[in-house]
JSON list of C-alpha atoms and ligand atoms in Angstrom, two decimals:
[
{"chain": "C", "resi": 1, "resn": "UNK", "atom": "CA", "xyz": [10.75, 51.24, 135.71]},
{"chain": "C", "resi": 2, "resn": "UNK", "atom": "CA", "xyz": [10.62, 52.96, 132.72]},
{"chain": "C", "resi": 3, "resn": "UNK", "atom": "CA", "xyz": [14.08, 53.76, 131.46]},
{"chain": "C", "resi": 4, "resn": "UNK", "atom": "CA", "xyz": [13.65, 57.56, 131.12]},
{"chain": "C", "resi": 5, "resn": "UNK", "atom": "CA", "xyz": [11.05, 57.60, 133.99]},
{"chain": "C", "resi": 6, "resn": "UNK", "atom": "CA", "xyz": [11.28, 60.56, 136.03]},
{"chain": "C", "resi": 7, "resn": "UNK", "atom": "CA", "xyz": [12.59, 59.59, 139.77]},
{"chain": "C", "resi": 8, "resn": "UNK", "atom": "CA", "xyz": [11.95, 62.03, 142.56]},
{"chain": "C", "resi": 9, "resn": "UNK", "atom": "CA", "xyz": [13.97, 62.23, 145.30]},
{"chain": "C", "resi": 10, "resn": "UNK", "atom": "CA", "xyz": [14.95, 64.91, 147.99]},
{"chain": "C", "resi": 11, "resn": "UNK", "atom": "CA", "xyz": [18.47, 66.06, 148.76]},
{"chain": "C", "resi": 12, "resn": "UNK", "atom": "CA", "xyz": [19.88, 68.39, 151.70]},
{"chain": "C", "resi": 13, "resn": "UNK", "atom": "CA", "xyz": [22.38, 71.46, 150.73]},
{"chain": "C", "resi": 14, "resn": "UNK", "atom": "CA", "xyz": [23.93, 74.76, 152.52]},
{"chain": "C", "resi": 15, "resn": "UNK", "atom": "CA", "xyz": [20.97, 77.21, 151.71]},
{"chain": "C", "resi": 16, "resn": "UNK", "atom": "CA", "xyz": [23.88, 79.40, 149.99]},
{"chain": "C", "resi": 17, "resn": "UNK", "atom": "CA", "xyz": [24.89, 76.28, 147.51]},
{"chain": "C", "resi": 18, "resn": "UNK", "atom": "CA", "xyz": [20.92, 76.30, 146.45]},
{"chain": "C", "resi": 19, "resn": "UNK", "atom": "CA", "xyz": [20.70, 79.58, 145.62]},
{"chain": "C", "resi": 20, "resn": "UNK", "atom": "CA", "xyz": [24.15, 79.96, 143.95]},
{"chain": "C", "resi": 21, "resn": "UNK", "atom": "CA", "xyz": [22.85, 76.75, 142.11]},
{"chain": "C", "resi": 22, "resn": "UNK", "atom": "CA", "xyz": [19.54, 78.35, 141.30]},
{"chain": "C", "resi": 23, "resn": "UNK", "atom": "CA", "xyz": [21.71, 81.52, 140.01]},
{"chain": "C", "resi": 24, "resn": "UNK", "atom": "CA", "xyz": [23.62, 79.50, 137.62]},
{"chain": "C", "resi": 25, "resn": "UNK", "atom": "CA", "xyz": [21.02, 77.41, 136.83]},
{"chain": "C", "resi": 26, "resn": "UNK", "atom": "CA", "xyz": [18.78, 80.64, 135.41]},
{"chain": "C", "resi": 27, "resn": "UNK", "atom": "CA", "xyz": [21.84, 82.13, 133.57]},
{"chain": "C", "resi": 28, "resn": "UNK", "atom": "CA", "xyz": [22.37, 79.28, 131.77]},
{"chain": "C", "resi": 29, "resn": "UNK", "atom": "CA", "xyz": [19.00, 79.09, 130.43]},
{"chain": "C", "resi": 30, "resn": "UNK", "atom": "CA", "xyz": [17.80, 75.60, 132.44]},
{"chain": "C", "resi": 31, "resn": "UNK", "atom": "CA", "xyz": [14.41, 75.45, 132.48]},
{"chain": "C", "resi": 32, "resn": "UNK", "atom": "CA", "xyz": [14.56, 74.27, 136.25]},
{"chain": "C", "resi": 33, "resn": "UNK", "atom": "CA", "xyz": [16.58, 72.82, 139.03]},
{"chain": "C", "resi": 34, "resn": "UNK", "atom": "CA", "xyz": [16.44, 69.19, 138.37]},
{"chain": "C", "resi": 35, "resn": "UNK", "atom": "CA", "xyz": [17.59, 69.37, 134.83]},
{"chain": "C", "resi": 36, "resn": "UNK", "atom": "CA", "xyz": [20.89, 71.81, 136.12]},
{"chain": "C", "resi": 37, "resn": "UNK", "atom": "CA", "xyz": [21.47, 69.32, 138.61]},
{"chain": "C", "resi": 38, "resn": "UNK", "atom": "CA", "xyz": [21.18, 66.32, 136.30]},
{"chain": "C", "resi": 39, "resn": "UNK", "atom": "CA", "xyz": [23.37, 67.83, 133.48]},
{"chain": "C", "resi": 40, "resn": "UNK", "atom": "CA", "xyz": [25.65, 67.81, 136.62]},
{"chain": "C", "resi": 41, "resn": "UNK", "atom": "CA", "xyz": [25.26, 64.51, 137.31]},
{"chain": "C", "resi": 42, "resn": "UNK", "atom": "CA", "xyz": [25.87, 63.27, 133.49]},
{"chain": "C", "resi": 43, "resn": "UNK", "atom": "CA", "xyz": [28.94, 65.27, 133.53]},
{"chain": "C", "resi": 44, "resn": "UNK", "atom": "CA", "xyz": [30.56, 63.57, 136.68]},
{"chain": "C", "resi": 45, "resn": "UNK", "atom": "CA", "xyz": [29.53, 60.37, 135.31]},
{"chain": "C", "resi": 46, "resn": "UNK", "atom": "CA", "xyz": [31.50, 60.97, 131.71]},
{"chain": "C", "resi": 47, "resn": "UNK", "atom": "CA", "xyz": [34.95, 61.80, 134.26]},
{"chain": "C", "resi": 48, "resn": "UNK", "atom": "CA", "xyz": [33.82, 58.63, 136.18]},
{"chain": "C", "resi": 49, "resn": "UNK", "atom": "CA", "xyz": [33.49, 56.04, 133.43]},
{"chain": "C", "resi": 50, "resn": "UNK", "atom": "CA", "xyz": [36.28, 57.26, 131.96]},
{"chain": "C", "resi": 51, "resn": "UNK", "atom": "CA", "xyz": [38.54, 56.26, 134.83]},
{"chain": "C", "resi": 52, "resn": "UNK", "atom": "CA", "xyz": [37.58, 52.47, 133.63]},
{"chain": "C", "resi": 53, "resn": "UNK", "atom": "CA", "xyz": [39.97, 51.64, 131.06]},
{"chain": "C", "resi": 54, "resn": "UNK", "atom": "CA", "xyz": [37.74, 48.85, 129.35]},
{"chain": "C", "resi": 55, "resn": "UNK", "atom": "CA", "xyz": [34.74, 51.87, 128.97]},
{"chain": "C", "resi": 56, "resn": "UNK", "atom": "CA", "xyz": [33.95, 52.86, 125.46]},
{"chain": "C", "resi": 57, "resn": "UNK", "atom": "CA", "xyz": [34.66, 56.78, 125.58]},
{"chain": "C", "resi": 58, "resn": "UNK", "atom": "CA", "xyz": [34.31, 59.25, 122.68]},
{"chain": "C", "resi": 59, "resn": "UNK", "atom": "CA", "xyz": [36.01, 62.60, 122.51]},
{"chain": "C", "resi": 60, "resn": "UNK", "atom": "CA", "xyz": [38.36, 64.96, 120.95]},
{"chain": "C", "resi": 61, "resn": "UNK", "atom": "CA", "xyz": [41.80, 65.67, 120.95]},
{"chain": "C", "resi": 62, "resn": "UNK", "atom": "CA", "xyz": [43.05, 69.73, 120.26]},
{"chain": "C", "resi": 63, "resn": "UNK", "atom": "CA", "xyz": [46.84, 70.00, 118.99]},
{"chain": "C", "resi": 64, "resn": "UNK", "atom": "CA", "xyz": [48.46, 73.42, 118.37]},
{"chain": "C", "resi": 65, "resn": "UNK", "atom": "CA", "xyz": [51.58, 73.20, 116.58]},
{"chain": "C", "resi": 66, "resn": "UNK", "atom": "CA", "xyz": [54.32, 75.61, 114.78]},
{"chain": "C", "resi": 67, "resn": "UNK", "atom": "CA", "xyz": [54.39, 73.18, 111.22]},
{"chain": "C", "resi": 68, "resn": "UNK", "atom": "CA", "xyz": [57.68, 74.98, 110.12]},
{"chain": "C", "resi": 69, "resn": "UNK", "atom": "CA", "xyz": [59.26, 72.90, 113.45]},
{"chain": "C", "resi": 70, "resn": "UNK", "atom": "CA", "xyz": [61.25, 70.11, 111.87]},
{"chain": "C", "resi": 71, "resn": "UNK", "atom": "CA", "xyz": [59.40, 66.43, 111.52]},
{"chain": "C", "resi": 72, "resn": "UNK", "atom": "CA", "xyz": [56.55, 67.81, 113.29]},
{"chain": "C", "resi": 73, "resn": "UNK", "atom": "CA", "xyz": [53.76, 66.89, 110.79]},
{"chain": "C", "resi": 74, "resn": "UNK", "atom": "CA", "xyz": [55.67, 63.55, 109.95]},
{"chain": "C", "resi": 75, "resn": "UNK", "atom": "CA", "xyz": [55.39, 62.98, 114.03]},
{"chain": "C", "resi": 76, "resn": "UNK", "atom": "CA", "xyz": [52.10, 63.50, 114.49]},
{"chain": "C", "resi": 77, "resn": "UNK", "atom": "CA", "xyz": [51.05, 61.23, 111.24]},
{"chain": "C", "resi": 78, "resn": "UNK", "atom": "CA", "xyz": [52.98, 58.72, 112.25]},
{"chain": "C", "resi": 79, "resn": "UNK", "atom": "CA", "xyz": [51.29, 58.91, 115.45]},
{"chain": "C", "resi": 80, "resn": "UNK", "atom": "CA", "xyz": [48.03, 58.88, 114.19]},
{"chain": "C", "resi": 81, "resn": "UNK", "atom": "CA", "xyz": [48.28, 56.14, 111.30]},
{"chain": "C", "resi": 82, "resn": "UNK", "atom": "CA", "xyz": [49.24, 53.50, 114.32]},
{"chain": "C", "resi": 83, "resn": "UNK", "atom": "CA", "xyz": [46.28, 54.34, 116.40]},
{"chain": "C", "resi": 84, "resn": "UNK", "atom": "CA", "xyz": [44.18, 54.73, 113.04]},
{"chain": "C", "resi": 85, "resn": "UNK", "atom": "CA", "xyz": [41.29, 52.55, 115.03]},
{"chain": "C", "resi": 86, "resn": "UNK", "atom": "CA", "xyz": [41.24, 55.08, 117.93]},
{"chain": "C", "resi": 87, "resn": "UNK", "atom": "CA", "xyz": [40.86, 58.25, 115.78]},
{"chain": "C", "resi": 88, "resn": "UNK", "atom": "CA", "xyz": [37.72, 58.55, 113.31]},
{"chain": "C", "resi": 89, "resn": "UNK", "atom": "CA", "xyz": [38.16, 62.15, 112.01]},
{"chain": "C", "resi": 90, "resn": "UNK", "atom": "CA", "xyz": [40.73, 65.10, 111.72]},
{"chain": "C", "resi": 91, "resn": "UNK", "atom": "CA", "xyz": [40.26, 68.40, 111.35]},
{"chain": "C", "resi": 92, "resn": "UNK", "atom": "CA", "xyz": [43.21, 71.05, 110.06]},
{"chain": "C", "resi": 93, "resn": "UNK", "atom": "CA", "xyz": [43.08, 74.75, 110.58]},
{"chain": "C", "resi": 94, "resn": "UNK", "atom": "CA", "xyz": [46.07, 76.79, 109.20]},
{"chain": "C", "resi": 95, "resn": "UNK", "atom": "CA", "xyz": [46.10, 79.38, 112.38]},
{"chain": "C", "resi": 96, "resn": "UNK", "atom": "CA", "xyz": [48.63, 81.95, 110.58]},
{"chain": "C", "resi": 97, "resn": "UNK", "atom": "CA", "xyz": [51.63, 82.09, 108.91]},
{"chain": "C", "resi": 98, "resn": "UNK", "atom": "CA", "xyz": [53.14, 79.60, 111.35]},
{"chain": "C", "resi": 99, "resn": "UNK", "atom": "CA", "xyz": [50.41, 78.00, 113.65]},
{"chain": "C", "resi": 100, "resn": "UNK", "atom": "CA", "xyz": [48.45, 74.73, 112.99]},
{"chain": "C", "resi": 101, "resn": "UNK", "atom": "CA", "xyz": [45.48, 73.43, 114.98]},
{"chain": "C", "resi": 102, "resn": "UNK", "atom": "CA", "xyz": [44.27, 69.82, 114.66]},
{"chain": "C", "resi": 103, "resn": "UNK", "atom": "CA", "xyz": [41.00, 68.74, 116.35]},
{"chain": "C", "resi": 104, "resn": "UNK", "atom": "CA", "xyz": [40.95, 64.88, 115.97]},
{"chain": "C", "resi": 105, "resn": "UNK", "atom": "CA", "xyz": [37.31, 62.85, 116.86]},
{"chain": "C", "resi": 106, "resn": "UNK", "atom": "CA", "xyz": [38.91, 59.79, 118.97]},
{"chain": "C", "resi": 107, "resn": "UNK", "atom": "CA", "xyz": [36.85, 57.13, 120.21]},
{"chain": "C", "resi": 108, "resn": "UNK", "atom": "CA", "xyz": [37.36, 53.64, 121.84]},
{"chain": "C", "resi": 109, "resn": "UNK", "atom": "CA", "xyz": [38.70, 52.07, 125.16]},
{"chain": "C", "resi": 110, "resn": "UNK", "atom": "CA", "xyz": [39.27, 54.89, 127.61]},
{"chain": "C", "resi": 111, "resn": "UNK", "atom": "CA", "xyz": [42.46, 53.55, 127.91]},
{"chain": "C", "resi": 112, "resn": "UNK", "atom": "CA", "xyz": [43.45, 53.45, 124.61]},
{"chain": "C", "resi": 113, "resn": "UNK", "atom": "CA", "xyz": [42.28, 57.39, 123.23]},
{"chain": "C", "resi": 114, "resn": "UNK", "atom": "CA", "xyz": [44.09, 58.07, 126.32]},
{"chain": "C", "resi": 115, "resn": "UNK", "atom": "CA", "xyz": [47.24, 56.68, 125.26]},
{"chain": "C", "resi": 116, "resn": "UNK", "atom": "CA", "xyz": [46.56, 58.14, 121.78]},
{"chain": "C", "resi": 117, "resn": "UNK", "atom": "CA", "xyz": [46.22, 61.46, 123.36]},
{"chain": "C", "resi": 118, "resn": "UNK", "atom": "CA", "xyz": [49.00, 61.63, 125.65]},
{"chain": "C", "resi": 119, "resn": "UNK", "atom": "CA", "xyz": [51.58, 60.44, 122.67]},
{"chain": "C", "resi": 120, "resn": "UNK", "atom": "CA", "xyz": [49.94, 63.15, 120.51]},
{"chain": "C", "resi": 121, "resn": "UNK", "atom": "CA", "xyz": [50.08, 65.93, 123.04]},
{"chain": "C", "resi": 122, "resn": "UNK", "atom": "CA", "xyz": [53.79, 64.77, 124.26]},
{"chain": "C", "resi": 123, "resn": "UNK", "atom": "CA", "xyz": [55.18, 64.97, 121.04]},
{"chain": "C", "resi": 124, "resn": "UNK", "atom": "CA", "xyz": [58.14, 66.86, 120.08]},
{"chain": "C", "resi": 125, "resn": "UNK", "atom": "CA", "xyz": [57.16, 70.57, 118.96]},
{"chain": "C", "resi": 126, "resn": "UNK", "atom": "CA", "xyz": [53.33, 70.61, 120.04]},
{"chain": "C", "resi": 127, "resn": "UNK", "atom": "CA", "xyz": [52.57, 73.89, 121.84]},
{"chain": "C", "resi": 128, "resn": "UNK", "atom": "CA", "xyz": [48.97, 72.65, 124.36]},
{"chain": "C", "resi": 129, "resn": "UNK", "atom": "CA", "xyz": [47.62, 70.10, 123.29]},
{"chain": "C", "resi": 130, "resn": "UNK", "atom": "CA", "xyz": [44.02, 69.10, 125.19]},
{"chain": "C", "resi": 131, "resn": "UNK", "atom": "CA", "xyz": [42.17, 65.49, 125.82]},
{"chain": "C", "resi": 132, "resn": "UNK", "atom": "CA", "xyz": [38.34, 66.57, 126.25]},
{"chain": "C", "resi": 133, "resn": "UNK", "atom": "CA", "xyz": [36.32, 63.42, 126.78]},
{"chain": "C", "resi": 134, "resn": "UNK", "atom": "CA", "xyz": [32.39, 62.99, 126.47]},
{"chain": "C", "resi": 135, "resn": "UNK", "atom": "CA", "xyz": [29.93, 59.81, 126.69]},
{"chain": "C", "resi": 136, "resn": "UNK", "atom": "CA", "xyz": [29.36, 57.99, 123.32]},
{"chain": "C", "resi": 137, "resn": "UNK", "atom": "CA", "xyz": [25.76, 58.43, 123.97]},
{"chain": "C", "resi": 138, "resn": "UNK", "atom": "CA", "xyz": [24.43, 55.11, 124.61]},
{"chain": "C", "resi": 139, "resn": "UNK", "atom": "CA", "xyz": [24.34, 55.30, 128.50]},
{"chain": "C", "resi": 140, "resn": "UNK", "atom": "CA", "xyz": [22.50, 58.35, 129.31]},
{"chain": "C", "resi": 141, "resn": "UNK", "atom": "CA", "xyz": [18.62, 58.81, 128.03]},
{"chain": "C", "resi": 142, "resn": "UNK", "atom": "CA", "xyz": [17.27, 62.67, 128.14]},
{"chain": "R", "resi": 1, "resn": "LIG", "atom": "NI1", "xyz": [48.38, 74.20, 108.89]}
]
């Protein structure tokens, strides 16, 4: 089979699920059923792969911070210059007078930008800090 070959199949459902799907489906712009439902599908598989710690993940990683807190910036580079392979951009918006947000591109072993992530988020002075991960591309066609 084709890699990107459409496969038809049929699936079951509470009547009520199909036309709450159908509902979101419209607002949201899909052109149809089948590519709601597949978007779906891609999206469960990202959160299932990435329970595999050897699967190659990409993502990014959202810090807010207060930089007037004491060692905080030091922390986090510190941080970030041992996991250097792990984390393949940064991104630094001054917030206000006191607030900093970093978005950093991670990508590499699920369990790796995991561990990245949770040492970055953890660390001392760090208001939220957010893990949001998504496919590198290569395993899902369109
Ligand atoms: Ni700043």
């Amino acid at each position: 089979m084709k890699e990107n070959a459409l496969s038809r199949f049929s699936l079951s459902m509470p009547a009520d699920l199909v036309r709450q799907l159908d509902a979101m489906a419209k607002a949201r712009g899909y052109a149809n059923r089948s590519r709601a439902v597949a978007d779906m599908v891609r999206a469960q598989l990202v959160e299932h792969f990435a329970q595999a710690g050897a699967y190659e993940i990409a993502g990014t990683v959202t810090l807010v911070y207060d930089h007037h807190r004491r060692n905080i910036q030091g922390l986090l580079t510190d941080i970030q210059h041992d996991h250097a392979a792990e984390i393949i951009a940064t991104l630094h918006v001054h917030l206000d007078h006191h607030n900093c947000m970093e978005v950093l591109a991670v990508r590499g072993r699920a369990d790796a930008v995991k561990k990245v992530a949770d040492l970055l988020i953890a660390a001392k002075g760090v208001k939220h800090g957010k893990l949001t991960v998504t496919t590198t591309g290569r395993d899902f066609s369109r």
